[in-house]
JSON list of C-alpha atoms in Angstrom, two decimals:
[
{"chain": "A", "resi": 294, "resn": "UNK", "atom": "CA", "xyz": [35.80, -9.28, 9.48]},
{"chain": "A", "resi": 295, "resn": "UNK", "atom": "CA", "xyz": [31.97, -9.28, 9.44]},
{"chain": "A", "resi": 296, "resn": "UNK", "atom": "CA", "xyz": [29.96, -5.93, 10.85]},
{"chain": "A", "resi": 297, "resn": "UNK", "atom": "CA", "xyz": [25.94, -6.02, 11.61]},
{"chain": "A", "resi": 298, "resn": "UNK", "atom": "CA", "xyz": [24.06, -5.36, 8.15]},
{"chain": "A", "resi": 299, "resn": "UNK", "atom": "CA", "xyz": [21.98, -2.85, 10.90]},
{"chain": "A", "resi": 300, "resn": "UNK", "atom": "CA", "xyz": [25.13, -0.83, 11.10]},
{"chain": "A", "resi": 301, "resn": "UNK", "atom": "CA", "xyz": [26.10, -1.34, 7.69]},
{"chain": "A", "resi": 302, "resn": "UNK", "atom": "CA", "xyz": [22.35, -0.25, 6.26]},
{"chain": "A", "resi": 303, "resn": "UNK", "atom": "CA", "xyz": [22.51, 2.81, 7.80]},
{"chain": "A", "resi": 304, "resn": "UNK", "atom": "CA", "xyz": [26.01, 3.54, 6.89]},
{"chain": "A", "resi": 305, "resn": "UNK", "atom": "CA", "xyz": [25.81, 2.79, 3.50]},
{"chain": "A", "resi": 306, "resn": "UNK", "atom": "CA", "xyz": [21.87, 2.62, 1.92]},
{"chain": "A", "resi": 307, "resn": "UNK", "atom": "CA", "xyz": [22.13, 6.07, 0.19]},
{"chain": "A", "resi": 308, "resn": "UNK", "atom": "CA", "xyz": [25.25, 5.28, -1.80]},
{"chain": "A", "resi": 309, "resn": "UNK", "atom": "CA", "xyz": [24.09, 1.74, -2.86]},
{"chain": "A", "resi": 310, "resn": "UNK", "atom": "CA", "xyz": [20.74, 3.63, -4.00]},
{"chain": "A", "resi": 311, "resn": "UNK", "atom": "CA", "xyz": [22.54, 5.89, -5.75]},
{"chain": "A", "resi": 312, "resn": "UNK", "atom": "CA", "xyz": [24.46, 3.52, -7.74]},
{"chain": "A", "resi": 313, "resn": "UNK", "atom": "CA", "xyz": [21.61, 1.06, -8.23]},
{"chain": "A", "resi": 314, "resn": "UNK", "atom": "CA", "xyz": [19.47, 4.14, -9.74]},
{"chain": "A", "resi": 315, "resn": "UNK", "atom": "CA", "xyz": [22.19, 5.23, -11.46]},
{"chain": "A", "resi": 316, "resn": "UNK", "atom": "CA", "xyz": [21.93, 1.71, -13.36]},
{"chain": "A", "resi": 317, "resn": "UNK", "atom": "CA", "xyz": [18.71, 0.89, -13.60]},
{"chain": "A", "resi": 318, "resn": "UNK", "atom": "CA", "xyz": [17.31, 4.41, -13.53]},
{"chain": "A", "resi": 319, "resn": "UNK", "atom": "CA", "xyz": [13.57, 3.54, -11.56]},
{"chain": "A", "resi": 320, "resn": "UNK", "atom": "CA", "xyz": [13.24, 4.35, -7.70]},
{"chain": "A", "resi": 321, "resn": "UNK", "atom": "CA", "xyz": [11.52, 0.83, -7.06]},
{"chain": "A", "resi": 322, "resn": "UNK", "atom": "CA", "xyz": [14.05, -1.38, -9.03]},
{"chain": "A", "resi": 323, "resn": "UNK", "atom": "CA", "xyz": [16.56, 0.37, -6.95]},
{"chain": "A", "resi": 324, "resn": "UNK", "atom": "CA", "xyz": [15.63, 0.14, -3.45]},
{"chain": "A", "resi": 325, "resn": "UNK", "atom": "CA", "xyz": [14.73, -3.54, -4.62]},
{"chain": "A", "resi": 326, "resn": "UNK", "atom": "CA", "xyz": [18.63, -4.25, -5.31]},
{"chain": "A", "resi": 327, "resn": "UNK", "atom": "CA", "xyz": [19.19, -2.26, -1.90]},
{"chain": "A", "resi": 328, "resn": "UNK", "atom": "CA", "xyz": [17.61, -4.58, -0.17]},
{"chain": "A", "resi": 329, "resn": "UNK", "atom": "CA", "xyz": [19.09, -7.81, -2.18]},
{"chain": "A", "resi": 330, "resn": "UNK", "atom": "CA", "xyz": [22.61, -6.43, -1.58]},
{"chain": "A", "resi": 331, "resn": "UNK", "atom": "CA", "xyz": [21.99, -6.35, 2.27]},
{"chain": "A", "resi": 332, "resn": "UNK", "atom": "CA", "xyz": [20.37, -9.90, 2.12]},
{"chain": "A", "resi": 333, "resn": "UNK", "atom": "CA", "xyz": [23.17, -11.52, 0.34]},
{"chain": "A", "resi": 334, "resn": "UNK", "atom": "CA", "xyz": [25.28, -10.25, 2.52]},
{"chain": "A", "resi": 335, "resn": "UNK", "atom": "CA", "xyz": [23.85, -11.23, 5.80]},
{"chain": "A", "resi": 336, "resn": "UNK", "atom": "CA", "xyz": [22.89, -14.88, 3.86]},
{"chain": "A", "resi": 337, "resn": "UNK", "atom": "CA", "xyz": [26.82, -14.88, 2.59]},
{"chain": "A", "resi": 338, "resn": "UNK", "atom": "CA", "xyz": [29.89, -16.22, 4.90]},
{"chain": "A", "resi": 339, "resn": "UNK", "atom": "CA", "xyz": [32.52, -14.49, 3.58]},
{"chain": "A", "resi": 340, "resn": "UNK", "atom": "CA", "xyz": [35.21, -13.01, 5.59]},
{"chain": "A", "resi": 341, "resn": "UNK", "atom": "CA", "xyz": [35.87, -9.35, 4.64]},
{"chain": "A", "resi": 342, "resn": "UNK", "atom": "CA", "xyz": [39.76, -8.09, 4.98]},
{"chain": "A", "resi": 343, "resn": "UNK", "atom": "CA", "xyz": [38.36, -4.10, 6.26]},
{"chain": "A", "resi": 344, "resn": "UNK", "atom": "CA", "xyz": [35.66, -1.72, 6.10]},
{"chain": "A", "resi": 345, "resn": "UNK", "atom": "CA", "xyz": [36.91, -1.01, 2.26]},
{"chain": "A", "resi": 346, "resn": "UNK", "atom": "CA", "xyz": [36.35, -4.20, 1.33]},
{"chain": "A", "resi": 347, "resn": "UNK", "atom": "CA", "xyz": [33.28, -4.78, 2.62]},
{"chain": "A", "resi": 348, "resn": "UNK", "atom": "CA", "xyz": [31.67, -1.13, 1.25]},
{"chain": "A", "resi": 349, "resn": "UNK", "atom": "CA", "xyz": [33.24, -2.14, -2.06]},
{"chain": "A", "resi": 350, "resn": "UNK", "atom": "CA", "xyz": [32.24, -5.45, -2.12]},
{"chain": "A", "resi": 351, "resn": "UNK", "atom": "CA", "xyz": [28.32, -4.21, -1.06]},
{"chain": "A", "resi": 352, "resn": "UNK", "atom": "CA", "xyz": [28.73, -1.36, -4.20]},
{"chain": "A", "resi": 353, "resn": "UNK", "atom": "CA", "xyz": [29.66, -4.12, -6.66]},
{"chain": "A", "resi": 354, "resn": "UNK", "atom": "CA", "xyz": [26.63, -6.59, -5.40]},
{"chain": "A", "resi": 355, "resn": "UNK", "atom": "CA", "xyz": [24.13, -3.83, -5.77]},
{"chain": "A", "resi": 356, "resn": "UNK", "atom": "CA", "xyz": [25.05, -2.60, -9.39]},
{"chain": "A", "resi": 357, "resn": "UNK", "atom": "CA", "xyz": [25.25, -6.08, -10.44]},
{"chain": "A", "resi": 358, "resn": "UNK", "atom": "CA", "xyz": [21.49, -6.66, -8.39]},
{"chain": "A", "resi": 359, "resn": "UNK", "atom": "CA", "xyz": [20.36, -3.79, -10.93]},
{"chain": "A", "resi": 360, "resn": "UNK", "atom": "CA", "xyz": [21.83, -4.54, -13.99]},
{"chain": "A", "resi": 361, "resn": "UNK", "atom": "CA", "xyz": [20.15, -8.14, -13.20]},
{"chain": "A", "resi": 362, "resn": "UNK", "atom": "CA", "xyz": [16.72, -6.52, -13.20]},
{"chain": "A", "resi": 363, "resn": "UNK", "atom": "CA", "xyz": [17.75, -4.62, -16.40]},
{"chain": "A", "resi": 364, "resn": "UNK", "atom": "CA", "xyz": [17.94, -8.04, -17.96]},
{"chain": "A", "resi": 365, "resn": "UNK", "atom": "CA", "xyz": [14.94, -9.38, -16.55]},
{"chain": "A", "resi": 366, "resn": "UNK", "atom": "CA", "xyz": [11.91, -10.46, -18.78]},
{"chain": "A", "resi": 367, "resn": "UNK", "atom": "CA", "xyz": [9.16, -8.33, -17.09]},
{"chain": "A", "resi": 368, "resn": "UNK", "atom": "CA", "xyz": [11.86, -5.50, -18.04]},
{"chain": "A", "resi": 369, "resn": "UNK", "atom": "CA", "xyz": [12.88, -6.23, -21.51]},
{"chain": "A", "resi": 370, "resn": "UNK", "atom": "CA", "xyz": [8.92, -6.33, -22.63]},
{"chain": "A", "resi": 371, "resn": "UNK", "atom": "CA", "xyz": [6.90, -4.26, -20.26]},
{"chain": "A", "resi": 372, "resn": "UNK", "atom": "CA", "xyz": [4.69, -1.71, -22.49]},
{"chain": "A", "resi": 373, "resn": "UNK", "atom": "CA", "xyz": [2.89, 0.99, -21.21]},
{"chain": "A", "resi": 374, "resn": "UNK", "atom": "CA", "xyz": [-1.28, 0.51, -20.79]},
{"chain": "A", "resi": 375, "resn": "UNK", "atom": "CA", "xyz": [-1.30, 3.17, -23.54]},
{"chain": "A", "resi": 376, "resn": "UNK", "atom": "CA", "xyz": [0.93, 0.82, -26.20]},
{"chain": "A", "resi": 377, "resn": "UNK", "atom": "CA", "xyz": [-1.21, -2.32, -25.28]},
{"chain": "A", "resi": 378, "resn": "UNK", "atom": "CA", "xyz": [-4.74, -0.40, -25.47]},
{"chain": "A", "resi": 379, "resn": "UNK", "atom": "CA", "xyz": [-3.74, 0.51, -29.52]},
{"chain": "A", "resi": 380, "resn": "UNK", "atom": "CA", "xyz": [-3.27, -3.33, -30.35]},
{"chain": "A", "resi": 381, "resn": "UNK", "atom": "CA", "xyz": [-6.43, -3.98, -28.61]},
{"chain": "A", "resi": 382, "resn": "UNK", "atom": "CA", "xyz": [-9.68, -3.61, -30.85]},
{"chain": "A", "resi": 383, "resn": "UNK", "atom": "CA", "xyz": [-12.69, -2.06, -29.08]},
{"chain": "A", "resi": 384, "resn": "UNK", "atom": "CA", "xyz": [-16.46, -1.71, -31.15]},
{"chain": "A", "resi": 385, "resn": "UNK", "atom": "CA", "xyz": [-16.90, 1.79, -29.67]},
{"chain": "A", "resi": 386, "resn": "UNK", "atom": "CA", "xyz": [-14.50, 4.46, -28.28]},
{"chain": "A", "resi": 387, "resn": "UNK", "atom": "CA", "xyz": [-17.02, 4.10, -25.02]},
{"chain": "A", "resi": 388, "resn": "UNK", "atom": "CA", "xyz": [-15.69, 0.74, -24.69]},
{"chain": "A", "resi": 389, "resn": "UNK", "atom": "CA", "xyz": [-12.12, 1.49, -24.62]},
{"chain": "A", "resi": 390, "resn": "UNK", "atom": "CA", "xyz": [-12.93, 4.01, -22.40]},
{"chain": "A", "resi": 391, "resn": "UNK", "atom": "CA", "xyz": [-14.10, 1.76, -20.18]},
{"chain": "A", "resi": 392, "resn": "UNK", "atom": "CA", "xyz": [-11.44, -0.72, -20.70]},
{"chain": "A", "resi": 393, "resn": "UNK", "atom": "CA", "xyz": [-8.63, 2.19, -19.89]},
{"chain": "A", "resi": 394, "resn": "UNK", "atom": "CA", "xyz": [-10.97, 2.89, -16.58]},
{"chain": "A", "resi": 395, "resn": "UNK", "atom": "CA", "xyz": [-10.84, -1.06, -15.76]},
{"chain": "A", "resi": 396, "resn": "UNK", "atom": "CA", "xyz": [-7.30, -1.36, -15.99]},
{"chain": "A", "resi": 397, "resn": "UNK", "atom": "CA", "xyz": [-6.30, 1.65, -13.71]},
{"chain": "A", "resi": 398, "resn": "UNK", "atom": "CA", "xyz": [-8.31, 0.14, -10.76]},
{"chain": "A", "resi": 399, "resn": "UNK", "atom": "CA", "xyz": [-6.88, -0.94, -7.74]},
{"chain": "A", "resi": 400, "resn": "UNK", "atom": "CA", "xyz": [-5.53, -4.67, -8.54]},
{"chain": "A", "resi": 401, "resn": "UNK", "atom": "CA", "xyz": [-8.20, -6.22, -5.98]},
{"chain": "A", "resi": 402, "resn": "UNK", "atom": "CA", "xyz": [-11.06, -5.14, -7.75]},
{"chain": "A", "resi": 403, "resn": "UNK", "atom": "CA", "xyz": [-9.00, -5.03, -11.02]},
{"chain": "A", "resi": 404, "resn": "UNK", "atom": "CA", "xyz": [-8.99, -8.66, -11.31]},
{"chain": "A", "resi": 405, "resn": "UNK", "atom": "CA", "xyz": [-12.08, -9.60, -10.14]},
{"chain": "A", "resi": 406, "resn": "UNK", "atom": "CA", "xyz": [-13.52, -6.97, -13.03]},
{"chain": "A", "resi": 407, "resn": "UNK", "atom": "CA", "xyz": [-11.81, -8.31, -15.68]},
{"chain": "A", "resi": 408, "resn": "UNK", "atom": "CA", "xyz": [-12.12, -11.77, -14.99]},
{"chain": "A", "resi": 409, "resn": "UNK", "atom": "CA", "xyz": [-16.59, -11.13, -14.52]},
{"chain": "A", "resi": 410, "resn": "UNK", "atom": "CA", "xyz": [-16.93, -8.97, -17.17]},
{"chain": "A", "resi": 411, "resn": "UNK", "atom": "CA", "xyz": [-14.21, -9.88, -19.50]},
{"chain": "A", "resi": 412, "resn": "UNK", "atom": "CA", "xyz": [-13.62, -13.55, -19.03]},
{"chain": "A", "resi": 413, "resn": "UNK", "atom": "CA", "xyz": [-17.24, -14.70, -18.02]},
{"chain": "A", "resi": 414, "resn": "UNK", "atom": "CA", "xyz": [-16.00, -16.34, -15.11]},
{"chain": "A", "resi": 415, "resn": "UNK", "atom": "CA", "xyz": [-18.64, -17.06, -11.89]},
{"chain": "A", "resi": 416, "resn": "UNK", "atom": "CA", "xyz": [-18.10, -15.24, -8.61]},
{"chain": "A", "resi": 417, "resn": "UNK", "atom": "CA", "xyz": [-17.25, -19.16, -7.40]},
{"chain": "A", "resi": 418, "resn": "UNK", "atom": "CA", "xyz": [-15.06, -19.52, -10.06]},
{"chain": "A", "resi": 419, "resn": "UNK", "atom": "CA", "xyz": [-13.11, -16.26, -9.24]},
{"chain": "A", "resi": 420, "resn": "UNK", "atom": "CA", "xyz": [-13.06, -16.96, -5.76]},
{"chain": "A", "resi": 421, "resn": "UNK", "atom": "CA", "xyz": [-11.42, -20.51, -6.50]},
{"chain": "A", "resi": 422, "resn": "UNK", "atom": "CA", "xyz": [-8.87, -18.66, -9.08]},
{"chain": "A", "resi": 423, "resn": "UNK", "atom": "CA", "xyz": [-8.19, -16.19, -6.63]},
{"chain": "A", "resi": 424, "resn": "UNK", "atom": "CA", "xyz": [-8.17, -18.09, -3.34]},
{"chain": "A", "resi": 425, "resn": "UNK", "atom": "CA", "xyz": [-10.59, -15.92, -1.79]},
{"chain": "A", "resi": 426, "resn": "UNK", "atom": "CA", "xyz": [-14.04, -16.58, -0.27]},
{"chain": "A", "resi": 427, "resn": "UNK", "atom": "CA", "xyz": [-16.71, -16.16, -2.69]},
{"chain": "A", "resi": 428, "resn": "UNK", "atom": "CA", "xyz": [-18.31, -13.16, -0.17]},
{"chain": "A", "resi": 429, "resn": "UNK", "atom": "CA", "xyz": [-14.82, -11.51, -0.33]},
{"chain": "A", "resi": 430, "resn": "UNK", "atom": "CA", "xyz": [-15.76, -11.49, -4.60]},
{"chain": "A", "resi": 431, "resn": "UNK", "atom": "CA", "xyz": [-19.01, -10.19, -4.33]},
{"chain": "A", "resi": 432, "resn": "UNK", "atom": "CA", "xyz": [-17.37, -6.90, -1.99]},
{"chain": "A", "resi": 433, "resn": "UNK", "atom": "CA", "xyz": [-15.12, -6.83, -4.52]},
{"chain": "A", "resi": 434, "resn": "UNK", "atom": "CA", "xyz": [-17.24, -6.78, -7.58]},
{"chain": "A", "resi": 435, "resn": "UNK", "atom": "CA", "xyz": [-19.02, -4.14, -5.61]},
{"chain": "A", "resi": 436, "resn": "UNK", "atom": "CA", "xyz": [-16.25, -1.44, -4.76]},
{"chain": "A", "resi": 437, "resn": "UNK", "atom": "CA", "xyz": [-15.10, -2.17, -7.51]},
{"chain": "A", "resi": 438, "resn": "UNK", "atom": "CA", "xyz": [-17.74, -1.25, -9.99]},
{"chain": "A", "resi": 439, "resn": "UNK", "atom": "CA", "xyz": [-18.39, 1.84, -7.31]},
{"chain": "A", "resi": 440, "resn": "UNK", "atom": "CA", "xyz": [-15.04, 3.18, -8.27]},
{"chain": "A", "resi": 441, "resn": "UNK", "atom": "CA", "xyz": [-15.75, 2.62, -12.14]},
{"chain": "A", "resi": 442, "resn": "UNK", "atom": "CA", "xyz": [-18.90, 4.18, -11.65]},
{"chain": "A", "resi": 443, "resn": "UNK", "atom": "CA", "xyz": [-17.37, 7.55, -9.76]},
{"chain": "A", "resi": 444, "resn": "UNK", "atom": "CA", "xyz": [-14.33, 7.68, -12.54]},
{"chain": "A", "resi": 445, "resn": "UNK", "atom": "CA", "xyz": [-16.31, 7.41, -15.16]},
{"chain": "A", "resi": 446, "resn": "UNK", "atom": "CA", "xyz": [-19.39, 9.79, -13.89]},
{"chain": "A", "resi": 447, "resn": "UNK", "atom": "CA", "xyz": [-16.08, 12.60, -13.29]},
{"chain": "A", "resi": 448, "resn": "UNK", "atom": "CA", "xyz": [-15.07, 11.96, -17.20]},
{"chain": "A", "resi": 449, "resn": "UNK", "atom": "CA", "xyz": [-18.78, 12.39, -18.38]},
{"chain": "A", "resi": 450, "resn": "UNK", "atom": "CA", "xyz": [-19.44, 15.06, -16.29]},
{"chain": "A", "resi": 451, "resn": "UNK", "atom": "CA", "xyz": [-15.91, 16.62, -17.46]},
{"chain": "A", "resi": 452, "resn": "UNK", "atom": "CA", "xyz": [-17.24, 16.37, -21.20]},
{"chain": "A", "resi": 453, "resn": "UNK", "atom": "CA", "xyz": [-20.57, 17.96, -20.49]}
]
């Protein structure tokens, strides 16, 4: 017996969620195994026996989907920006300042920071690291220092 994962999504997303949250306890990691539970099955051939089998069968997949990214790596040693700031040394406190106001940028302009200011690379060089037009790095550079310059003009005039 095989059913349409269309019918079976809708019939059954909210109680996989519920036990893939319930294991690995974050809202992204869980909708993640959601959605590799539904693709396993509809990349699996198995023959179910009933309706049962297969909502037991999807249950099992997506608490073992979670307890997979429980064990993952990126998991096991993620550390808050916080934790990695304090075994970072900084010359001045304005320095890790700006540091903390690099690294809660938008990725895009993120990246292209850090690697400019932080790794010395050339716009060309970014642009060949990053697979993007060297134009695309300059616009980048740009709204990206516009941000830094908004956030930290808000802190400085929060101190005044």
């Amino acid at each position: 017996m095989r059913q349409p994962v269309q019918e079976l999504f809708v019939r059954y997303r909210n109680s996989l969620y519920a036990a893939a949250f319930n294991v690995c306890k974050n809202a992204q990691d869980a909708e993640d195994a959601v959605q590799d539970t539904f693709i396993q099955y509809y990349s699996s051939k198995k023959e179910f026996d009933n309706e049962q089998h297969i909502r037991a069968w999807l249950i099992r997949v997506a608490i073992n989907k979670a307890k997979n990214t429980n064990r993952t790596f990126w998991k096991k040693n993620r550390t808050s920006l916080e934790e990695y700031m304090e075994t970072l040394a900084f010359e001045t406190p304005e320095s890790e300042e700006l540091f903390g106001a690099v690294m809660n940028l938008p990725g895009k302009y993120r990246i292209v920071i850090h690697l400019f200011y932080y790794e010395d690379y050339s716009v060309h060089e970014i642009g060949d690291i990053l697979k993007i037009s060297d134009s695309n790095v300059k616009v980048r550079l740009s709204r990206g220092r516009s941000l830094l310059k908004e956030r930290l003009q808000e802190e400085w005039d929060d101190d005044e």
